[in-house]
Amino acid sequence: MGEILPFSGAPTPEQEAQRWIVRIDRGPLDPGERGALQAWLAQDPLHGRLLDEHARLWHAAGKARAVANDAAAPQPAPARRRRWPGVAAVAASLAALAIWFGMPGDGHRNLTLQTAAGQHQRVTLDDGSHIDLNTRTRAEVNYQPRRRQVVLVEGEGYFDVAKDGSRPFTVVAGATTVRAVGTRFSVRRQADGRVDVVVHEGVVEVSRAGAAPQAGKAPARLEAGQALAATAAGLETRTLAPERLPQLLAWQQGRVNFDNAALPAVLAEMSRYSEQPILPGDAGLASIRISGSFSTRETQAFLRTLEQAFALKVERRGDRYLVVARIGATRQDAAGSGGPRR
């Protein structure tokens, strides 16, 4: 990485972030540096936040310097100042722990995206497409001259695809492949291997390797308002009520909506946005139904609502929350009439 900001002893995370920003501003990273930066970011979520913070400070300082230089002597910008827009782009992408690794002249672009629990982020790709990442999501983008591919390693993404008939856009989630040219759709990869696809605009084609009813057959074709569940057993398509579509994207506004959902399912969904799992401590809680809208950023508010609106108790057990019925409460008391709508 060159002679950049040498430190005596082990550098602090802030010093490391400063050093990386200075190095990024000098020009493209070589393969060894890219690997070292990825490894450093993977060590601690704090590293990505520090890198983002220092990139923004670096960009702000560059803008101030450019204004001062222009005021003193208007003239063509020197080569050093032309790098600042690149640092600004780095600052924007690092908010999602995203790093572009470009190989000049070959038309390839590789991008790794990742969000932490409770975080969601929008990333703009170089063709104008957008990816919205929901909580606990990891995706790998590979752009080549004749194809655009995103591998959804885990989590959920919403894809707003720029039209390009010469380069189809595909999302690969395990054995499931979703293909589109220009459309809007979401893909969620479940822990058990199931993949859920929802089309919000346009048309997509979905295929799954090894799915018995679909093996060797044409892909399933989905239009706007349709959803598909892909499992090892096959592809199951259904049509959604119009009001259901915006509800499925409530996470983009930091909300999760439930309509008469079983409590265990509610806890599993809210756990996606929490650093600590939220688990049912009583099999009988499956009879409790929840309706309401809850913030994905306020786990404690959600837990307080469970205690206040239902005859439930939330206990902290090590690194997790356990939801149980209060001693002496009847099953009817616990069931209540649904959670509050916010």
mmCIF file of C-alpha atoms in Angstrom:
data_model
loop_
_atom_site.group_PDB
_atom_site.id
_atom_site.type_symbol
_atom_site.label_atom_id
_atom_site.label_comp_id
_atom_site.label_asym_id
_atom_site.label_seq_id
_atom_site.Cartn_x
_atom_site.Cartn_y
_atom_site.Cartn_z
ATOM 1 C CA MET A 1 0.000 0.000 0.000
ATOM 2 C CA GLY A 2 3.021 2.295 -0.183
ATOM 3 C CA GLU A 3 4.389 4.746 2.353
ATOM 4 C CA ILE A 4 1.037 6.204 3.449
ATOM 5 C CA LEU A 5 0.466 7.444 6.963
ATOM 6 C CA PRO A 6 2.962 5.120 8.688
ATOM 7 C CA PHE A 7 2.074 4.377 12.305
ATOM 8 C CA SER A 8 4.215 3.362 15.252
ATOM 9 C CA GLY A 9 2.612 0.261 16.713
ATOM 10 C CA ALA A 10 -0.807 -1.045 15.680
ATOM 11 C CA PRO A 11 -2.956 1.663 14.028
ATOM 12 C CA THR A 12 -6.408 2.413 15.401
ATOM 13 C CA PRO A 13 -9.449 1.687 13.197
ATOM 14 C CA GLU A 14 -9.796 5.437 12.564
ATOM 15 C CA GLN A 15 -6.183 5.672 11.421
ATOM 16 C CA GLU A 16 -6.659 2.663 9.156
ATOM 17 C CA ALA A 17 -9.779 4.284 7.642
ATOM 18 C CA GLN A 18 -7.852 7.506 7.010
ATOM 19 C CA ARG A 19 -5.043 5.577 5.359
ATOM 20 C CA TRP A 20 -7.437 3.690 3.066
ATOM 21 C CA ILE A 21 -9.187 6.886 1.959
ATOM 22 C CA VAL A 22 -5.853 8.518 1.090
ATOM 23 C CA ARG A 23 -4.856 5.395 -0.846
ATOM 24 C CA ILE A 24 -8.185 5.227 -2.726
ATOM 25 C CA ASP A 25 -7.792 8.857 -3.773
ATOM 26 C CA ARG A 26 -4.435 8.076 -5.405
ATOM 27 C CA GLY A 27 -6.019 5.743 -7.986
ATOM 28 C CA PRO A 28 -7.228 2.142 -8.567
ATOM 29 C CA LEU A 29 -6.260 -0.479 -5.992
ATOM 30 C CA ASP A 30 -4.215 -3.443 -7.122
ATOM 31 C CA PRO A 31 -5.577 -6.995 -6.468
ATOM 32 C CA GLY A 32 -3.624 -7.368 -3.224
ATOM 33 C CA GLU A 33 -4.899 -4.047 -1.893
ATOM 34 C CA ARG A 34 -8.487 -4.883 -2.860
ATOM 35 C CA GLY A 35 -8.239 -8.155 -0.945
ATOM 36 C CA ALA A 36 -6.708 -6.409 2.079
ATOM 37 C CA LEU A 37 -9.482 -3.797 2.096
ATOM 38 C CA GLN A 38 -12.187 -6.452 1.862
ATOM 39 C CA ALA A 39 -10.620 -8.396 4.734
ATOM 40 C CA TRP A 40 -10.384 -5.266 6.885
ATOM 41 C CA LEU A 41 -14.036 -4.379 6.241
ATOM 42 C CA ALA A 42 -15.114 -7.925 7.125
ATOM 43 C CA GLN A 43 -13.380 -7.776 10.519
ATOM 44 C CA ASP A 44 -15.857 -5.364 12.112
ATOM 45 C CA PRO A 45 -19.000 -3.470 10.926
ATOM 46 C CA LEU A 46 -17.408 -0.381 12.518
ATOM 47 C CA HIS A 47 -14.717 -0.369 9.816
ATOM 48 C CA GLY A 48 -17.234 0.250 7.049
ATOM 49 C CA ARG A 49 -18.843 3.112 8.972
ATOM 50 C CA LEU A 50 -15.451 4.708 9.654
ATOM 51 C CA LEU A 51 -14.434 4.399 6.014
ATOM 52 C CA ASP A 52 -17.711 6.004 4.939
ATOM 53 C CA GLU A 53 -17.300 8.829 7.468
ATOM 54 C CA HIS A 54 -13.717 9.629 6.457
ATOM 55 C CA ALA A 55 -14.551 9.435 2.748
ATOM 56 C CA ARG A 56 -17.231 12.076 3.234
ATOM 57 C CA LEU A 57 -14.861 14.273 5.258
ATOM 58 C CA TRP A 58 -12.192 13.842 2.586
ATOM 59 C CA HIS A 59 -14.658 14.804 -0.138
ATOM 60 C CA ALA A 60 -15.885 17.841 1.824
ATOM 61 C CA ALA A 61 -12.307 19.005 2.334
ATOM 62 C CA GLY A 62 -11.648 18.616 -1.371
ATOM 63 C CA LYS A 63 -14.666 20.708 -2.304
ATOM 64 C CA ALA A 64 -13.554 23.447 0.085
ATOM 65 C CA ARG A 65 -10.063 23.394 -1.399
ATOM 66 C CA ALA A 66 -11.477 23.578 -4.938
ATOM 67 C CA VAL A 67 -13.595 26.628 -4.073
ATOM 68 C CA ALA A 68 -10.604 28.384 -2.501
ATOM 69 C CA ASN A 69 -8.409 27.650 -5.506
ATOM 70 C CA ASP A 70 -11.035 28.869 -7.980
ATOM 71 C CA ALA A 71 -11.498 32.099 -6.054
ATOM 72 C CA ALA A 72 -7.772 32.764 -5.964
ATOM 73 C CA ALA A 73 -6.957 31.970 -9.605
ATOM 74 C CA PRO A 74 -9.646 30.694 -11.984
ATOM 75 C CA GLN A 75 -8.010 28.128 -14.230
ATOM 76 C CA PRO A 76 -8.439 24.518 -15.410
ATOM 77 C CA ALA A 77 -8.587 22.108 -12.472
ATOM 78 C CA PRO A 78 -5.279 20.326 -11.746
ATOM 79 C CA ALA A 79 -5.118 16.556 -11.940
ATOM 80 C CA ARG A 80 -5.282 16.198 -8.150
ATOM 81 C CA ARG A 81 -8.654 17.899 -7.935
ATOM 82 C CA ARG A 82 -10.192 15.689 -10.584
ATOM 83 C CA ARG A 83 -10.033 12.771 -8.188
ATOM 84 C CA TRP A 84 -12.502 14.242 -5.715
ATOM 85 C CA PRO A 85 -15.651 13.081 -7.577
ATOM 86 C CA GLY A 86 -14.239 9.551 -7.388
ATOM 87 C CA VAL A 87 -13.889 9.831 -3.626
ATOM 88 C CA ALA A 88 -17.468 11.118 -3.448
ATOM 89 C CA ALA A 89 -18.648 8.010 -5.273
ATOM 90 C CA VAL A 90 -16.645 5.844 -2.876
ATOM 91 C CA ALA A 91 -18.276 7.651 0.057
ATOM 92 C CA ALA A 92 -21.765 6.988 -1.290
ATOM 93 C CA SER A 93 -21.177 3.318 -2.019
ATOM 94 C CA LEU A 94 -19.362 2.599 1.243
ATOM 95 C CA ALA A 95 -22.541 3.519 3.121
ATOM 96 C CA ALA A 96 -23.669 0.017 2.132
ATOM 97 C CA LEU A 97 -20.195 -1.498 2.559
ATOM 98 C CA ALA A 98 -19.962 -1.600 -1.224
ATOM 99 C CA ILE A 99 -16.733 -1.416 -3.191
ATOM 100 C CA TRP A 100 -16.394 -1.281 -6.976
ATOM 101 C CA PHE A 101 -13.485 -3.293 -8.340
ATOM 102 C CA GLY A 102 -13.034 -2.160 -11.939
ATOM 103 C CA MET A 103 -10.633 -3.615 -14.460
ATOM 104 C CA PRO A 104 -10.035 -0.820 -16.986
ATOM 105 C CA GLY A 105 -10.749 -1.593 -20.605
ATOM 106 C CA ASP A 106 -12.393 -5.020 -20.284
ATOM 107 C CA GLY A 107 -15.958 -3.902 -19.537
ATOM 108 C CA HIS A 108 -16.151 -5.910 -16.290
ATOM 109 C CA ARG A 109 -17.382 -4.565 -12.976
ATOM 110 C CA ASN A 110 -17.556 -6.503 -9.720
ATOM 111 C CA LEU A 111 -19.344 -5.171 -6.674
ATOM 112 C CA THR A 112 -19.922 -6.661 -3.238
ATOM 113 C CA LEU A 113 -22.824 -5.269 -1.200
ATOM 114 C CA GLN A 114 -23.715 -6.014 2.392
ATOM 115 C CA THR A 115 -26.079 -4.637 5.029
ATOM 116 C CA ALA A 116 -26.174 -5.303 8.767
ATOM 117 C CA ALA A 117 -29.177 -6.100 10.969
ATOM 118 C CA GLY A 118 -31.738 -3.306 10.808
ATOM 119 C CA GLN A 119 -29.996 -1.546 7.908
ATOM 120 C CA HIS A 120 -31.289 -0.986 4.402
ATOM 121 C CA GLN A 121 -29.485 0.773 1.591
ATOM 122 C CA ARG A 122 -30.003 1.846 -2.030
ATOM 123 C CA VAL A 123 -27.130 1.454 -4.473
ATOM 124 C CA THR A 124 -27.027 2.841 -8.023
ATOM 125 C CA LEU A 125 -25.153 0.722 -10.549
ATOM 126 C CA ASP A 126 -23.211 2.153 -13.465
ATOM 127 C CA ASP A 127 -25.983 1.381 -15.999
ATOM 128 C CA GLY A 128 -28.570 3.334 -14.009
ATOM 129 C CA SER A 129 -30.151 0.287 -12.352
ATOM 130 C CA HIS A 130 -30.890 0.474 -8.623
ATOM 131 C CA ILE A 131 -30.679 -2.184 -5.926
ATOM 132 C CA ASP A 132 -32.391 -1.675 -2.567
ATOM 133 C CA LEU A 133 -30.920 -3.990 0.061
ATOM 134 C CA ASN A 134 -33.021 -5.013 3.036
ATOM 135 C CA THR A 135 -31.652 -6.074 6.425
ATOM 136 C CA ARG A 136 -28.936 -8.779 6.683
ATOM 137 C CA THR A 137 -28.428 -8.929 2.926
ATOM 138 C CA ARG A 138 -25.327 -9.800 0.922
ATOM 139 C CA ALA A 139 -25.184 -9.542 -2.850
ATOM 140 C CA GLU A 140 -22.429 -9.815 -5.441
ATOM 141 C CA VAL A 141 -22.751 -7.867 -8.692
ATOM 142 C CA ASN A 142 -20.939 -8.953 -11.848
ATOM 143 C CA TYR A 143 -21.295 -6.748 -14.940
ATOM 144 C CA GLN A 144 -19.825 -7.929 -18.237
ATOM 145 C CA PRO A 145 -20.187 -6.656 -21.822
ATOM 146 C CA ARG A 146 -23.027 -9.089 -22.610
ATOM 147 C CA ARG A 147 -24.667 -9.724 -19.274
ATOM 148 C CA ARG A 148 -25.577 -8.180 -15.930
ATOM 149 C CA GLN A 149 -25.727 -10.605 -13.012
ATOM 150 C CA VAL A 150 -26.422 -10.278 -9.296
ATOM 151 C CA VAL A 151 -25.887 -13.212 -6.931
ATOM 152 C CA LEU A 152 -28.105 -12.872 -3.862
ATOM 153 C CA VAL A 153 -26.049 -14.716 -1.258
ATOM 154 C CA GLU A 154 -28.548 -14.027 1.542
ATOM 155 C CA GLY A 155 -31.341 -11.655 2.447
ATOM 156 C CA GLU A 156 -33.651 -9.599 0.265
ATOM 157 C CA GLY A 157 -33.255 -7.108 -2.547
ATOM 158 C CA TYR A 158 -35.514 -4.898 -4.663
ATOM 159 C CA PHE A 159 -34.275 -4.430 -8.218
ATOM 160 C CA ASP A 160 -35.179 -1.468 -10.449
ATOM 161 C CA VAL A 161 -33.566 -2.528 -13.723
ATOM 162 C CA ALA A 162 -32.506 -0.118 -16.476
ATOM 163 C CA LYS A 163 -33.574 -1.413 -19.900
ATOM 164 C CA ASP A 164 -30.820 -2.888 -22.044
ATOM 165 C CA GLY A 165 -31.982 -5.507 -24.527
ATOM 166 C CA SER A 166 -28.407 -6.463 -25.365
ATOM 167 C CA ARG A 167 -27.556 -7.277 -21.715
ATOM 168 C CA PRO A 168 -30.213 -9.235 -19.800
ATOM 169 C CA PHE A 169 -30.276 -8.666 -16.034
ATOM 170 C CA THR A 170 -30.346 -11.829 -13.904
ATOM 171 C CA VAL A 171 -30.555 -12.418 -10.169
ATOM 172 C CA VAL A 172 -29.267 -15.783 -8.943
ATOM 173 C CA ALA A 173 -30.424 -16.940 -5.505
ATOM 174 C CA GLY A 174 -29.172 -20.453 -4.847
ATOM 175 C CA ALA A 175 -30.722 -22.713 -7.496
ATOM 176 C CA THR A 176 -33.194 -20.027 -8.593
ATOM 177 C CA THR A 177 -32.540 -17.609 -11.450
ATOM 178 C CA VAL A 178 -34.696 -14.545 -12.198
ATOM 179 C CA ARG A 179 -34.213 -12.946 -15.622
ATOM 180 C CA ALA A 180 -35.393 -9.491 -16.698
ATOM 181 C CA VAL A 181 -34.546 -6.795 -19.228
ATOM 182 C CA GLY A 182 -36.183 -3.693 -17.741
ATOM 183 C CA THR A 183 -38.546 -4.104 -14.798
ATOM 184 C CA ARG A 184 -38.975 -3.822 -11.026
ATOM 185 C CA PHE A 185 -39.061 -6.877 -8.816
ATOM 186 C CA SER A 186 -37.954 -8.159 -5.418
ATOM 187 C CA VAL A 187 -36.191 -11.391 -4.474
ATOM 188 C CA ARG A 188 -35.920 -12.818 -0.973
ATOM 189 C CA ARG A 189 -33.751 -15.811 -0.127
ATOM 190 C CA GLN A 190 -34.989 -17.758 2.892
ATOM 191 C CA ALA A 191 -32.722 -19.696 5.247
ATOM 192 C CA ASP A 192 -34.394 -22.998 4.262
ATOM 193 C CA GLY A 193 -33.558 -22.506 0.572
ATOM 194 C CA ARG A 194 -36.919 -21.146 -0.517
ATOM 195 C CA VAL A 195 -36.802 -18.088 -2.766
ATOM 196 C CA ASP A 196 -39.685 -15.612 -3.025
ATOM 197 C CA VAL A 197 -40.045 -13.399 -6.110
ATOM 198 C CA VAL A 198 -42.523 -10.520 -6.469
ATOM 199 C CA VAL A 199 -42.939 -8.487 -9.670
ATOM 200 C CA HIS A 200 -43.916 -4.846 -9.185
ATOM 201 C CA GLU A 201 -43.592 -3.739 -12.810
ATOM 202 C CA GLY A 202 -42.898 -5.453 -16.123
ATOM 203 C CA VAL A 203 -42.216 -9.153 -16.673
ATOM 204 C CA VAL A 204 -39.585 -11.596 -15.390
ATOM 205 C CA GLU A 205 -38.775 -15.238 -16.080
ATOM 206 C CA VAL A 206 -37.945 -17.582 -13.197
ATOM 207 C CA SER A 207 -36.253 -20.982 -13.389
ATOM 208 C CA ARG A 208 -34.886 -23.303 -10.721
ATOM 209 C CA ALA A 209 -32.253 -25.974 -11.264
ATOM 210 C CA GLY A 210 -33.442 -29.388 -10.145
ATOM 211 C CA ALA A 211 -37.034 -28.341 -9.310
ATOM 212 C CA ALA A 212 -38.998 -31.476 -10.204
ATOM 213 C CA PRO A 213 -42.019 -29.977 -12.062
ATOM 214 C CA GLN A 214 -39.811 -27.459 -13.903
ATOM 215 C CA ALA A 215 -36.717 -29.498 -14.706
ATOM 216 C CA GLY A 216 -36.068 -29.254 -18.442
ATOM 217 C CA LYS A 217 -39.123 -27.053 -19.000
ATOM 218 C CA ALA A 218 -39.526 -23.422 -19.982
ATOM 219 C CA PRO A 219 -39.074 -20.843 -17.177
ATOM 220 C CA ALA A 220 -42.137 -19.537 -15.332
ATOM 221 C CA ARG A 221 -43.248 -16.123 -16.617
ATOM 222 C CA LEU A 222 -44.382 -13.581 -14.021
ATOM 223 C CA GLU A 223 -46.174 -10.299 -14.685
ATOM 224 C CA ALA A 224 -46.728 -7.278 -12.457
ATOM 225 C CA GLY A 225 -48.765 -8.164 -9.376
ATOM 226 C CA GLN A 226 -47.691 -11.795 -9.346
ATOM 227 C CA ALA A 227 -45.509 -13.625 -6.819
ATOM 228 C CA LEU A 228 -43.652 -16.907 -6.973
ATOM 229 C CA ALA A 229 -42.266 -19.279 -4.346
ATOM 230 C CA ALA A 230 -39.383 -21.430 -5.597
ATOM 231 C CA THR A 231 -38.542 -24.592 -3.649
ATOM 232 C CA ALA A 232 -37.001 -27.966 -4.434
ATOM 233 C CA ALA A 233 -40.558 -29.190 -5.048
ATOM 234 C CA GLY A 234 -41.182 -26.709 -7.848
ATOM 235 C CA LEU A 235 -42.379 -23.201 -8.646
ATOM 236 C CA GLU A 236 -45.676 -21.976 -7.203
ATOM 237 C CA THR A 237 -47.188 -18.813 -8.679
ATOM 238 C CA ARG A 238 -49.979 -16.668 -7.254
ATOM 239 C CA THR A 239 -51.586 -13.298 -7.892
ATOM 240 C CA LEU A 240 -51.429 -10.701 -5.116
ATOM 241 C CA ALA A 241 -54.097 -8.195 -4.122
ATOM 242 C CA PRO A 242 -53.093 -4.704 -5.377
ATOM 243 C CA GLU A 243 -52.795 -3.332 -1.824
ATOM 244 C CA ARG A 244 -50.370 -6.111 -0.922
ATOM 245 C CA LEU A 245 -47.576 -4.890 -3.218
ATOM 246 C CA PRO A 246 -46.702 -1.675 -1.316
ATOM 247 C CA GLN A 247 -46.972 -3.555 1.987
ATOM 248 C CA LEU A 248 -44.202 -5.913 0.864
ATOM 249 C CA LEU A 249 -41.917 -2.916 0.348
ATOM 250 C CA ALA A 250 -42.720 -1.185 3.650
ATOM 251 C CA TRP A 251 -39.161 -1.984 4.788
ATOM 252 C CA GLN A 252 -37.921 0.712 2.409
ATOM 253 C CA GLN A 253 -39.600 3.208 4.750
ATOM 254 C CA GLY A 254 -38.329 1.388 7.837
ATOM 255 C CA ARG A 255 -41.617 -0.410 8.606
ATOM 256 C CA VAL A 256 -42.970 -3.971 8.708
ATOM 257 C CA ASN A 257 -46.728 -4.560 8.372
ATOM 258 C CA PHE A 258 -48.677 -7.546 9.698
ATOM 259 C CA ASP A 259 -52.292 -8.508 9.068
ATOM 260 C CA ASN A 260 -53.591 -11.166 11.458
ATOM 261 C CA ALA A 261 -50.211 -12.932 11.471
ATOM 262 C CA ALA A 262 -49.313 -15.660 13.963
ATOM 263 C CA LEU A 263 -47.007 -14.401 16.715
ATOM 264 C CA PRO A 264 -44.129 -16.857 15.945
ATOM 265 C CA ALA A 265 -44.093 -15.608 12.333
ATOM 266 C CA VAL A 266 -44.095 -12.003 13.569
ATOM 267 C CA LEU A 267 -41.159 -12.686 15.901
ATOM 268 C CA ALA A 268 -39.208 -14.397 13.105
ATOM 269 C CA GLU A 269 -39.733 -11.407 10.809
ATOM 270 C CA MET A 270 -38.792 -8.822 13.425
ATOM 271 C CA SER A 271 -35.688 -10.857 14.312
ATOM 272 C CA ARG A 272 -34.329 -10.058 10.845
ATOM 273 C CA TYR A 273 -34.000 -6.427 11.925
ATOM 274 C CA SER A 274 -32.608 -7.080 15.406
ATOM 275 C CA GLU A 275 -29.042 -7.778 16.508
ATOM 276 C CA GLN A 276 -30.458 -10.310 19.000
ATOM 277 C CA PRO A 277 -32.916 -13.063 17.928
ATOM 278 C CA ILE A 278 -36.489 -12.762 19.243
ATOM 279 C CA LEU A 279 -37.877 -16.232 19.958
ATOM 280 C CA PRO A 280 -41.191 -17.635 21.218
ATOM 281 C CA GLY A 281 -40.748 -19.369 24.569
ATOM 282 C CA ASP A 282 -44.105 -21.147 24.547
ATOM 283 C CA ALA A 283 -45.521 -23.291 21.741
ATOM 284 C CA GLY A 284 -48.983 -22.061 22.704
ATOM 285 C CA LEU A 285 -48.137 -18.546 21.504
ATOM 286 C CA ALA A 286 -48.955 -19.684 17.956
ATOM 287 C CA SER A 287 -52.605 -18.922 18.719
ATOM 288 C CA ILE A 288 -51.859 -15.207 19.207
ATOM 289 C CA ARG A 289 -52.530 -13.106 16.107
ATOM 290 C CA ILE A 290 -50.890 -9.757 15.415
ATOM 291 C CA SER A 291 -52.024 -6.898 13.178
ATOM 292 C CA GLY A 292 -50.139 -3.630 12.969
ATOM 293 C CA SER A 293 -47.210 -1.684 11.597
ATOM 294 C CA PHE A 294 -43.893 -1.629 13.436
ATOM 295 C CA SER A 295 -40.585 0.185 12.988
ATOM 296 C CA THR A 296 -37.639 -1.914 11.789
ATOM 297 C CA ARG A 297 -35.307 0.420 13.686
ATOM 298 C CA GLU A 298 -36.935 0.271 17.126
ATOM 299 C CA THR A 299 -36.768 -3.274 18.442
ATOM 300 C CA GLN A 300 -37.298 -2.158 22.029
ATOM 301 C CA ALA A 301 -40.513 -0.321 21.084
ATOM 302 C CA PHE A 302 -41.800 -3.504 19.429
ATOM 303 C CA LEU A 303 -40.988 -5.571 22.519
ATOM 304 C CA ARG A 304 -42.687 -3.029 24.799
ATOM 305 C CA THR A 305 -45.785 -3.208 22.598
ATOM 306 C CA LEU A 306 -45.908 -6.987 23.060
ATOM 307 C CA GLU A 307 -45.829 -6.561 26.827
ATOM 308 C CA GLN A 308 -48.312 -3.682 26.957
ATOM 309 C CA ALA A 309 -50.863 -4.816 24.369
ATOM 310 C CA PHE A 310 -50.804 -8.536 25.215
ATOM 311 C CA ALA A 311 -50.417 -10.638 28.340
ATOM 312 C CA LEU A 312 -46.814 -11.376 27.404
ATOM 313 C CA LYS A 313 -43.408 -10.999 29.002
ATOM 314 C CA VAL A 314 -40.106 -10.446 27.191
ATOM 315 C CA GLU A 315 -37.044 -11.892 28.917
ATOM 316 C CA ARG A 316 -33.416 -11.321 27.946
ATOM 317 C CA ARG A 317 -31.659 -14.686 27.869
ATOM 318 C CA GLY A 318 -27.985 -14.210 27.044
ATOM 319 C CA ASP A 319 -27.761 -13.021 23.451
ATOM 320 C CA ARG A 320 -31.474 -13.422 22.670
ATOM 321 C CA TYR A 321 -34.962 -12.306 23.666
ATOM 322 C CA LEU A 322 -37.553 -14.858 24.773
ATOM 323 C CA VAL A 323 -41.275 -14.059 24.601
ATOM 324 C CA VAL A 324 -43.475 -15.952 27.080
ATOM 325 C CA ALA A 325 -46.999 -15.671 28.488
ATOM 326 C CA ARG A 326 -47.253 -13.936 31.849
ATOM 327 C CA ILE A 327 -47.888 -16.222 34.807
ATOM 328 C CA GLY A 328 -51.586 -16.342 35.570
ATOM 329 C CA ALA A 329 -52.692 -14.970 32.208
ATOM 330 C CA THR A 330 -55.351 -16.917 30.336
ATOM 331 C CA ARG A 331 -54.944 -17.848 26.698
ATOM 332 C CA GLN A 332 -57.785 -15.434 25.838
ATOM 333 C CA ASP A 333 -55.972 -12.613 27.675
ATOM 334 C CA ALA A 334 -52.824 -13.307 25.665
ATOM 335 C CA ALA A 335 -54.606 -13.493 22.332
ATOM 336 C CA GLY A 336 -56.028 -9.987 22.634
ATOM 337 C CA SER A 337 -57.532 -8.331 19.598
ATOM 338 C CA GLY A 338 -54.460 -7.493 17.533
ATOM 339 C CA GLY A 339 -51.550 -5.144 17.886
ATOM 340 C CA PRO A 340 -51.702 -1.379 17.473
ATOM 341 C CA ARG A 341 -51.435 0.243 14.083
ATOM 342 C CA ARG A 342 -48.828 2.974 13.946
#
